Coordinates of C-alpha atoms and ligand atoms in Angstrom, one line a residue:
M1 CA 155.0 -51.0 -37.6
T2 CA 158.4 -51.6 -35.7
P3 CA 158.8 -55.3 -34.1
A4 CA 158.6 -53.1 -30.1
R5 CA 155.1 -51.8 -31.6
Q6 CA 153.6 -55.3 -33.3
A7 CA 154.5 -56.7 -29.8
L8 CA 152.6 -54.4 -28.1
V9 CA 149.6 -54.5 -30.7
D10 CA 149.5 -58.5 -30.1
A11 CA 149.8 -58.5 -26.5
F12 CA 146.3 -56.0 -25.7
D13 CA 144.6 -58.3 -28.4
G14 CA 145.6 -61.5 -26.9
A15 CA 144.2 -60.0 -23.5
G16 CA 140.9 -59.0 -25.1
H17 CA 141.6 -55.1 -25.3
E18 CA 140.6 -52.7 -27.8
L19 CA 143.8 -50.3 -28.7
W20 CA 143.7 -47.2 -30.7
L21 CA 146.2 -44.7 -32.8
A22 CA 145.0 -41.8 -31.7
G23 CA 146.8 -37.9 -31.8
G24 CA 149.2 -36.2 -33.3
E25 CA 150.8 -39.1 -35.7
L26 CA 147.8 -40.4 -37.5
R27 CA 147.0 -36.7 -37.7
D28 CA 150.5 -35.8 -39.0
R29 CA 150.2 -39.1 -41.4
L30 CA 146.8 -38.9 -42.3
R31 CA 148.0 -35.3 -43.8
G32 CA 150.8 -36.1 -45.1
A33 CA 153.0 -34.9 -43.4
T34 CA 156.5 -34.9 -44.9
A35 CA 158.4 -34.3 -41.2
P36 CA 155.9 -34.9 -38.3
A37 CA 155.7 -32.4 -35.5
S38 CA 154.4 -35.1 -33.3
A39 CA 157.0 -37.1 -31.0
D40 CA 155.3 -39.3 -28.9
A41 CA 153.0 -42.1 -30.5
D42 CA 149.1 -41.5 -28.2
F43 CA 147.4 -44.8 -28.5
A44 CA 143.7 -45.3 -26.6
T45 CA 142.6 -48.7 -25.1
D46 CA 139.2 -49.5 -23.1
A47 CA 141.8 -51.4 -20.2
A48 CA 142.3 -49.5 -17.0
P49 CA 145.3 -48.2 -16.4
D50 CA 146.5 -51.0 -13.9
E51 CA 146.3 -53.6 -16.6
V52 CA 147.8 -51.2 -19.5
E53 CA 150.9 -51.1 -17.1
R54 CA 150.5 -55.2 -16.0
I55 CA 150.2 -55.8 -20.7
A56 CA 153.4 -53.2 -20.9
R57 CA 155.6 -54.7 -18.0
A58 CA 155.0 -58.3 -19.3
L59 CA 156.5 -57.5 -22.5
G60 CA 159.5 -56.2 -20.4
A61 CA 158.8 -52.4 -21.2
T62 CA 160.1 -49.9 -19.1
V63 CA 156.9 -47.7 -17.9
N64 CA 156.0 -44.0 -16.7
A65 CA 153.2 -44.0 -14.7
V66 CA 153.1 -40.2 -13.5
G67 CA 149.6 -39.8 -16.0
Q68 CA 148.0 -42.7 -14.8
R69 CA 145.6 -40.6 -12.5
Y70 CA 144.4 -38.8 -15.1
G71 CA 144.3 -42.5 -17.2
T72 CA 147.4 -41.8 -18.8
T73 CA 150.7 -44.6 -18.8
G74 CA 153.9 -44.3 -20.7
V75 CA 155.4 -46.9 -22.4
R76 CA 159.0 -46.8 -23.5
L77 CA 158.8 -48.4 -26.8
A78 CA 162.6 -48.8 -29.0
E79 CA 161.3 -46.2 -30.8
G80 CA 160.2 -43.5 -28.3
W81 CA 157.4 -43.4 -26.0
A82 CA 153.6 -44.4 -26.7
E83 CA 151.0 -43.0 -25.0
I84 CA 148.8 -45.0 -23.5
T85 CA 145.6 -43.5 -22.5
T86 CA 142.1 -45.5 -21.1
F87 CA 138.7 -44.1 -22.7
R88 CA 138.0 -41.0 -21.7
G89 CA 134.0 -40.7 -20.6
E90 CA 132.5 -37.5 -18.6
S91 CA 133.2 -34.2 -17.2
Y92 CA 136.1 -31.9 -16.5
A93 CA 135.1 -29.6 -13.6
A94 CA 134.5 -26.4 -15.9
G95 CA 138.2 -24.1 -15.6
S96 CA 139.8 -26.1 -12.9
R97 CA 143.3 -26.6 -13.0
W98 CA 143.1 -30.1 -12.5
P99 CA 141.1 -32.2 -14.6
Q100 CA 138.5 -34.6 -13.2
V101 CA 138.7 -37.9 -15.0
T102 CA 136.5 -41.1 -15.5
F103 CA 136.6 -43.7 -18.0
G104 CA 135.1 -43.9 -21.0
R105 CA 133.5 -47.0 -22.8
S106 CA 134.1 -46.3 -25.9
I107 CA 136.4 -44.9 -28.9
D108 CA 133.9 -42.7 -29.8
E109 CA 133.1 -41.6 -26.7
D110 CA 136.6 -40.9 -26.0
L111 CA 137.2 -38.6 -29.3
A112 CA 133.9 -37.1 -28.0
R113 CA 136.7 -35.4 -25.2
R114 CA 139.4 -34.0 -27.4
D115 CA 140.0 -30.7 -27.8
F116 CA 139.8 -30.7 -31.9
T117 CA 138.6 -32.4 -34.8
V118 CA 140.9 -33.4 -36.6
N119 CA 143.1 -34.7 -32.7
A120 CA 139.4 -36.3 -33.2
L121 CA 140.4 -39.3 -35.1
A122 CA 141.9 -43.1 -34.4
E123 CA 142.9 -46.1 -36.3
H124 CA 142.2 -49.6 -34.9
T125 CA 145.5 -50.8 -34.4
V126 CA 144.4 -54.2 -35.6
T127 CA 142.1 -53.9 -37.8
G128 CA 142.9 -50.8 -39.3
E129 CA 139.4 -49.3 -39.0
L130 CA 139.6 -45.6 -39.3
R131 CA 137.0 -43.2 -36.7
D132 CA 136.5 -39.8 -37.8
P133 CA 132.8 -38.7 -35.9
F134 CA 133.2 -35.1 -36.2
G135 CA 134.8 -35.0 -39.7
G136 CA 138.2 -34.7 -38.3
R137 CA 140.2 -35.9 -42.0
A138 CA 137.3 -33.3 -43.9
D139 CA 139.2 -30.5 -41.3
L140 CA 142.2 -32.1 -42.2
E141 CA 141.9 -31.9 -46.1
R142 CA 140.8 -27.9 -45.8
G143 CA 143.5 -26.5 -42.8
I144 CA 140.7 -26.1 -40.2
L145 CA 141.0 -25.9 -36.7
R146 CA 137.3 -26.7 -35.2
A147 CA 136.5 -27.4 -31.9
V148 CA 135.0 -30.8 -31.5
G149 CA 131.3 -30.0 -30.3
D150 CA 130.6 -26.8 -28.6
P151 CA 133.2 -24.5 -29.1
R152 CA 132.4 -22.4 -26.0
A153 CA 132.0 -25.4 -23.3
R154 CA 135.5 -27.2 -24.7
F155 CA 137.4 -24.4 -24.1
A156 CA 136.0 -23.6 -20.6
E157 CA 136.3 -26.5 -19.3
D158 CA 140.1 -26.4 -20.2
P159 CA 141.9 -23.2 -21.4
L160 CA 144.9 -24.6 -22.1
R161 CA 143.1 -26.1 -25.7
V162 CA 143.0 -22.3 -26.0
L163 CA 147.0 -22.5 -26.5
R164 CA 147.4 -25.9 -27.8
G165 CA 144.9 -24.3 -30.8
V166 CA 147.4 -21.5 -31.6
R167 CA 150.7 -24.2 -31.2
F168 CA 148.6 -26.4 -33.7
V169 CA 148.4 -23.0 -36.0
S170 CA 151.7 -22.7 -36.0
Q171 CA 152.7 -26.2 -36.4
L172 CA 150.2 -27.1 -39.1
G173 CA 149.5 -23.8 -40.4
F174 CA 145.8 -24.4 -40.2
A175 CA 143.4 -21.4 -40.0
I176 CA 140.9 -20.8 -36.9
E177 CA 137.2 -21.7 -37.8
A178 CA 135.2 -18.6 -36.6
D179 CA 132.9 -20.1 -34.3
T180 CA 135.7 -21.9 -32.9
R181 CA 138.4 -18.8 -32.3
A182 CA 135.3 -16.4 -31.4
A183 CA 135.4 -19.0 -28.4
M184 CA 139.0 -19.0 -27.6
A185 CA 139.0 -15.3 -27.3
D186 CA 135.9 -15.8 -24.3
S187 CA 138.0 -18.7 -22.4
A188 CA 141.3 -16.7 -22.7
D189 CA 140.6 -15.1 -19.0
L190 CA 141.0 -18.5 -18.0
L191 CA 144.6 -18.7 -19.1
G192 CA 145.9 -17.2 -16.3
T193 CA 144.4 -20.4 -14.0
L194 CA 146.8 -23.0 -16.0
S195 CA 150.7 -23.9 -14.5
Q196 CA 153.0 -21.7 -15.7
E197 CA 154.8 -25.1 -17.2
R198 CA 152.0 -26.1 -19.3
V199 CA 151.8 -22.6 -20.6
T200 CA 155.3 -21.9 -21.7
A201 CA 155.4 -25.7 -23.3
E202 CA 152.5 -24.9 -25.8
L203 CA 154.5 -21.5 -26.3
D204 CA 157.8 -22.9 -26.3
R205 CA 156.2 -25.3 -28.9
L206 CA 154.4 -22.6 -30.8
L207 CA 158.0 -20.8 -31.4
G208 CA 159.0 -24.5 -32.8
G209 CA 156.3 -24.6 -35.3
D210 CA 156.6 -23.9 -39.3
H211 CA 154.4 -21.2 -39.0
P212 CA 154.9 -19.5 -36.0
A213 CA 153.8 -16.0 -37.2
E214 CA 150.0 -17.5 -38.0
G215 CA 150.7 -18.9 -34.6
L216 CA 151.7 -15.8 -32.8
E217 CA 149.1 -13.9 -34.9
A218 CA 146.6 -16.3 -33.5
L219 CA 147.8 -15.5 -29.9
R220 CA 147.4 -11.8 -30.3
E221 CA 144.1 -12.2 -32.2
T222 CA 142.8 -14.6 -29.3
G223 CA 143.4 -11.9 -26.4
A224 CA 145.4 -14.3 -25.1
L225 CA 148.9 -12.3 -25.6
P226 CA 148.6 -9.9 -22.9
L227 CA 147.9 -13.1 -20.3
V228 CA 150.5 -15.0 -21.3
L229 CA 153.2 -12.6 -22.5
P230 CA 152.7 -9.1 -21.7
E231 CA 155.7 -7.8 -21.0
L232 CA 154.8 -7.9 -25.5
A233 CA 151.4 -6.6 -24.9
A234 CA 152.4 -2.7 -25.7
M235 CA 154.2 -4.2 -29.4
P236 CA 151.2 -4.1 -31.3
G237 CA 149.9 -1.0 -32.9
C238 CA 153.9 0.5 -31.2
A239 CA 154.6 2.6 -34.6
Q240 CA 158.2 2.9 -35.9
N241 CA 160.2 4.5 -38.7
R242 CA 160.7 4.9 -42.1
F243 CA 163.5 2.1 -41.8
H244 CA 160.6 -0.4 -41.0
R245 CA 157.6 -1.8 -42.8
F246 CA 155.9 -3.2 -39.9
D247 CA 154.8 -2.0 -36.0
V248 CA 156.8 -3.4 -33.4
W249 CA 155.1 -6.9 -33.2
G250 CA 154.8 -6.8 -37.0
H251 CA 157.9 -6.4 -37.2
T252 CA 158.7 -9.5 -33.9
T253 CA 156.2 -11.6 -35.9
A254 CA 158.4 -11.1 -39.5
T255 CA 161.8 -11.4 -37.5
V256 CA 160.5 -14.9 -35.4
A257 CA 159.8 -16.4 -39.3
A258 CA 162.2 -15.0 -40.9
I259 CA 164.9 -17.0 -38.7
A260 CA 165.5 -21.0 -39.0
A261 CA 164.3 -23.2 -36.1
D262 CA 167.3 -24.4 -35.3
G263 CA 169.3 -23.8 -32.7
A264 CA 172.7 -25.0 -32.2
D265 CA 172.2 -26.9 -29.4
G266 CA 169.4 -28.8 -30.7
R267 CA 166.9 -26.7 -28.6
R268 CA 164.2 -25.9 -32.5
S269 CA 163.0 -22.8 -30.6
F270 CA 166.7 -21.2 -29.0
R271 CA 166.6 -18.3 -31.8
R272 CA 162.6 -17.9 -32.3
W273 CA 162.6 -17.1 -28.9
A274 CA 165.6 -14.3 -29.3
A275 CA 163.5 -13.0 -32.3
L276 CA 160.2 -12.6 -30.2
L277 CA 162.7 -10.8 -27.9
H278 CA 164.7 -8.7 -29.5
D279 CA 163.2 -5.6 -29.4
L280 CA 160.9 -5.8 -26.3
G281 CA 162.7 -2.7 -25.0
K282 CA 161.0 -1.0 -27.6
P283 CA 157.5 0.5 -26.4
A284 CA 159.9 1.8 -23.3
V285 CA 162.4 3.6 -24.5
R286 CA 160.2 5.1 -27.7
H287 CA 160.6 9.1 -28.0
V288 CA 160.6 12.0 -30.7
K289 CA 163.8 12.3 -32.2
P290 CA 164.7 16.2 -33.4
N291 CA 164.2 15.3 -37.0
G292 CA 160.2 14.2 -35.7
E293 CA 160.5 10.3 -36.2
W294 CA 160.1 7.9 -33.4
G295 CA 164.0 6.9 -31.9
F296 CA 164.6 3.9 -30.2
Y297 CA 167.6 5.0 -28.0
R298 CA 169.0 2.4 -26.1
H299 CA 166.4 -0.2 -26.6
E300 CA 168.4 -3.0 -26.7
I301 CA 170.2 -2.3 -23.1
V302 CA 166.4 -2.3 -22.1
G303 CA 165.4 -4.7 -23.6
A304 CA 168.3 -7.4 -22.6
E305 CA 166.8 -6.8 -18.8
L306 CA 162.8 -7.4 -19.9
A307 CA 164.1 -10.7 -21.9
A308 CA 165.9 -12.0 -18.5
A309 CA 163.2 -11.2 -16.3
L310 CA 160.8 -13.0 -18.8
T311 CA 163.1 -16.0 -19.7
A312 CA 162.8 -16.3 -15.3
R313 CA 159.4 -15.7 -15.2
L314 CA 158.7 -18.5 -17.6
R315 CA 161.2 -20.3 -16.3
L316 CA 163.2 -21.2 -19.7
G317 CA 166.2 -22.1 -17.8
A318 CA 169.4 -20.1 -16.2
R319 CA 171.3 -20.8 -19.0
E320 CA 168.8 -19.7 -21.8
G321 CA 167.7 -16.9 -19.9
E322 CA 171.3 -15.5 -19.7
L323 CA 171.9 -16.0 -23.7
L324 CA 168.9 -14.9 -24.8
A325 CA 169.2 -11.3 -22.6
L326 CA 173.0 -11.6 -24.0
L327 CA 171.6 -11.5 -27.9
V328 CA 168.7 -9.6 -26.9
R329 CA 171.8 -6.7 -25.7
R330 CA 173.7 -7.3 -28.5
H331 CA 171.1 -7.4 -31.3
M332 CA 172.8 -3.6 -32.6
D333 CA 176.4 -4.4 -32.7
R334 CA 178.2 -3.9 -35.7
P335 CA 181.5 -4.1 -35.6
D336 CA 183.8 -3.3 -38.8
P337 CA 184.4 -6.6 -40.5
D338 CA 187.9 -4.8 -41.5
D339 CA 188.9 -4.2 -38.1
G340 CA 189.9 -7.5 -36.7
R341 CA 190.4 -6.5 -32.8
L342 CA 186.9 -5.1 -33.1
V343 CA 185.7 -8.4 -34.9
R344 CA 187.3 -10.5 -32.0
R345 CA 186.0 -7.8 -28.8
F346 CA 182.2 -8.8 -31.1
M347 CA 183.1 -12.5 -30.8
R348 CA 184.2 -12.8 -27.4
R349 CA 180.9 -10.7 -26.1
L350 CA 179.2 -13.1 -27.8
E351 CA 180.7 -15.8 -25.6
G352 CA 180.7 -18.4 -29.2
R353 CA 177.1 -16.9 -30.2
W354 CA 178.0 -15.2 -32.7
R355 CA 176.3 -17.4 -35.2
D356 CA 172.8 -16.5 -33.6
L357 CA 173.7 -13.2 -33.7
L358 CA 174.3 -13.3 -37.1
A359 CA 171.5 -14.7 -38.0
L360 CA 169.1 -12.7 -35.3
K361 CA 171.0 -9.5 -37.7
R362 CA 170.2 -11.2 -40.8
A363 CA 166.2 -12.1 -40.0
D364 CA 165.9 -8.5 -38.0
N365 CA 166.5 -6.8 -41.0
A366 CA 164.3 -9.3 -43.2
S367 CA 161.2 -6.7 -42.4
H368 CA 163.6 -3.8 -42.7
T369 CA 163.8 -1.1 -45.5
Y370 CA 167.0 -1.9 -46.9
D371 CA 169.0 -4.6 -47.2
D372 CA 172.2 -5.1 -45.3
R373 CA 173.1 -8.4 -46.2
A374 CA 176.3 -7.7 -47.7
Y375 CA 177.0 -6.2 -44.8
H376 CA 176.2 -9.2 -42.6
D377 CA 177.8 -12.0 -45.4
R378 CA 181.1 -9.4 -44.7
L379 CA 181.3 -10.3 -40.7
E380 CA 179.9 -13.5 -40.8
A381 CA 183.0 -14.7 -42.9
A382 CA 185.1 -12.5 -40.7
C383 CA 184.2 -14.5 -37.8
A384 CA 184.4 -17.3 -39.1
R385 CA 188.3 -16.2 -40.3
A386 CA 188.9 -15.5 -37.1
E387 CA 187.6 -18.9 -35.4
A388 CA 189.5 -20.8 -37.9
E389 CA 192.8 -18.5 -37.6
E390 CA 192.8 -17.0 -34.8
A391 CA 191.6 -19.0 -31.9
A392 CA 194.5 -18.6 -29.2
L393 CA 193.9 -14.7 -29.3
L394 CA 189.8 -15.7 -29.4
R395 CA 191.1 -17.9 -25.9
A396 CA 192.0 -14.7 -24.1
E397 CA 193.6 -16.0 -21.9
S398 CA 195.8 -13.7 -19.7
P399 CA 199.2 -14.9 -19.8
L400 CA 199.9 -15.2 -15.8
D401 CA 197.1 -16.5 -13.2
G402 CA 196.8 -15.2 -9.7
R403 CA 199.0 -17.4 -7.8
E404 CA 201.9 -15.7 -10.3
L405 CA 200.9 -12.5 -10.0
M406 CA 200.8 -12.0 -6.4
A407 CA 204.2 -14.1 -6.5
L408 CA 204.8 -11.2 -9.0
L409 CA 204.5 -8.1 -7.2
E410 CA 204.6 -9.7 -3.5
R411 CA 200.7 -8.6 -2.7
P412 CA 197.9 -10.4 -1.4
P413 CA 194.8 -11.8 -2.7
G414 CA 192.5 -9.4 -3.6
P415 CA 189.8 -7.8 -6.5
W416 CA 193.4 -6.1 -8.2
I417 CA 193.5 -9.8 -9.4
A418 CA 190.4 -9.8 -11.5
R419 CA 191.4 -6.5 -13.1
V420 CA 195.1 -7.3 -13.9
K421 CA 194.1 -10.5 -15.6
E422 CA 191.2 -8.6 -17.6
R423 CA 193.8 -6.3 -18.8
L424 CA 196.1 -9.3 -19.7
S425 CA 193.3 -11.1 -21.2
T426 CA 192.1 -8.1 -23.2
L427 CA 195.7 -7.3 -24.5
V428 CA 195.9 -10.9 -25.4
L429 CA 192.3 -10.6 -27.6
D430 CA 193.5 -7.3 -29.2
G431 CA 196.4 -9.1 -30.8
E432 CA 199.2 -6.7 -28.4
L433 CA 200.3 -9.5 -26.4
A434 CA 201.1 -12.8 -27.6
P435 CA 199.5 -15.3 -26.0
G436 CA 202.0 -17.3 -23.2
D437 CA 204.1 -14.3 -23.2
K438 CA 204.6 -14.5 -19.3
D439 CA 207.3 -11.6 -19.2
G440 CA 205.3 -9.1 -21.7
A441 CA 202.7 -10.1 -19.0
A442 CA 204.9 -9.2 -16.2
A443 CA 205.8 -6.0 -17.8
V444 CA 202.4 -4.8 -18.0
A445 CA 201.2 -6.1 -14.2
R446 CA 204.1 -4.3 -12.9
R447 CA 202.9 -1.2 -14.5
M448 CA 199.5 -1.8 -13.3
G449 CA 201.1 -3.1 -9.9
G450 CA 202.5 0.0 -8.9
A451 CA 199.6 2.4 -9.6
R452 CA 197.2 1.2 -7.0
P453 CA 193.6 2.0 -7.1
Ligands
ATP1 P1 151.8 -33.1 -30.3 O1 152.3 -33.6 -31.7 O2 152.7 -32.0 -29.6 O3 152.4 -34.8 -29.9 P2 149.1 -34.4 -30.2 O4 147.9 -33.4 -30.8 O5 149.7 -35.4 -30.2 O6 150.3 -33.5 -30.3 P3 149.1 -34.4 -27.2 O7 149.4 -33.8 -26.1 O8 150.4 -36.0 -26.9 O9 149.0 -34.0 -28.8 O10 147.9 -35.6 -26.9 C1 147.5 -36.5 -27.6 C2 145.9 -35.5 -27.8 O11 145.4 -36.7 -27.0 C3 145.2 -35.1 -29.0 O12 145.6 -35.1 -30.6 C4 143.9 -35.0 -29.1 O13 143.4 -36.1 -28.9 C5 144.1 -35.1 -27.4 N1 144.3 -33.9 -26.3 C6 145.2 -33.6 -25.3 N2 145.5 -32.9 -24.7 C7 144.2 -32.7 -24.5 C8 143.5 -32.0 -23.9 N3 143.8 -30.6 -23.3 N4 142.4 -31.3 -24.7 C9 141.5 -32.5 -25.1 N5 141.9 -33.3 -25.9 C10 143.5 -33.5 -25.0
MG2 MG1 151.3 -37.1 -29.5

């Protein structure tokens, strides 16, 4: 135990309160996870929220009180946040967005309010006593996700648990027990009562898990897919052609599973989102080709538009939404690796994200019936070489700026400047104008300036 956590434990004990470790950290330790999925530590206590806050402040800790209405106080320890929740008791208002919270008297009463048996375990922070009133350890060992108590009542009182369930399938690789699965399906209709932020957060965790194909399949099986991702609802059953082993949905989940969950910028789920959305346009554009097979011409163009709308609805963030739409738009690009000009144009269109696109193309190919690995290896080598040796070309800076162009051509500002600069930067990118060659650029600009639109 870290010194900060020990001080917290001692402070609760000294004040005569129980403090139990519960939730993801305990679950992940008991299942022997090497890399726990959980970030924050969850504790349960008999102390009321204001008492929790008082104890934490006396230790000099930073306190987050926004969740106190629901009994949770965030306490900042050296190793991360601890979420300390007063024992819960009693009921939630069925299907309501904001649960009615009342406080319970004992850890067992609290555990009875939790969602799944593997999450309804608690360890006393002083004595080490383990409470397991619902067989959570046995379910952990067998890899089973089972609702605590009456499954129908549990999902009806808080439909977020349906999404938490499929998220745990992805994170833990567990199977959902049959009654629990049936109850999740019965409550899927209630998902519309949840706020978009909570839905998006659970989908994001699902995509970041170690078993995302299983999680996505559980999302479909429980009937939650058309409710939380209606844009993807036409994928299951959308048959493809001889280049594919699966329908669009099977291909999509296989692509998600084949891509590593390690976005270049630390967002674990970024590339997984790109994989999930890459063929979004297929159901809408599917048509019969002259040879009688299904064709999907322009699906990357339609898909990029749909992806932009979807990421905005999910509020994934404006820049992230743009990049995801860009990856969808470009996932069919296939430049000749031996043509430096085409490789550089490809890299520039991707705004520096060519590694993400290559990862997507490789994952996409994993469930095709043909093997494109040799091509992807060549393209990757060509991009890496261009990045190392042709940085100045890739920057594609116009040797003349707007001010210089106006002076040179004696023209007032206007849209012509952007047109000329774009032409000059493309010439630099293509290696036809040396970076910084102002004289060469001026000659081009004069020719263009003469031909007014
Ligand atoms: P994570 O690894 O994402 O932190 P977690 O299981 O710890 O997973 P938290 O959201 O941190 O999930 O919640 C901590 C614990 O609180 C859960 O393990 C569960 O016991 C309980 N809990 C959280 N949300 C709910 C809910 N909607 N309904 C019932 N119990 C819940
Ligand atoms: Mg947690």
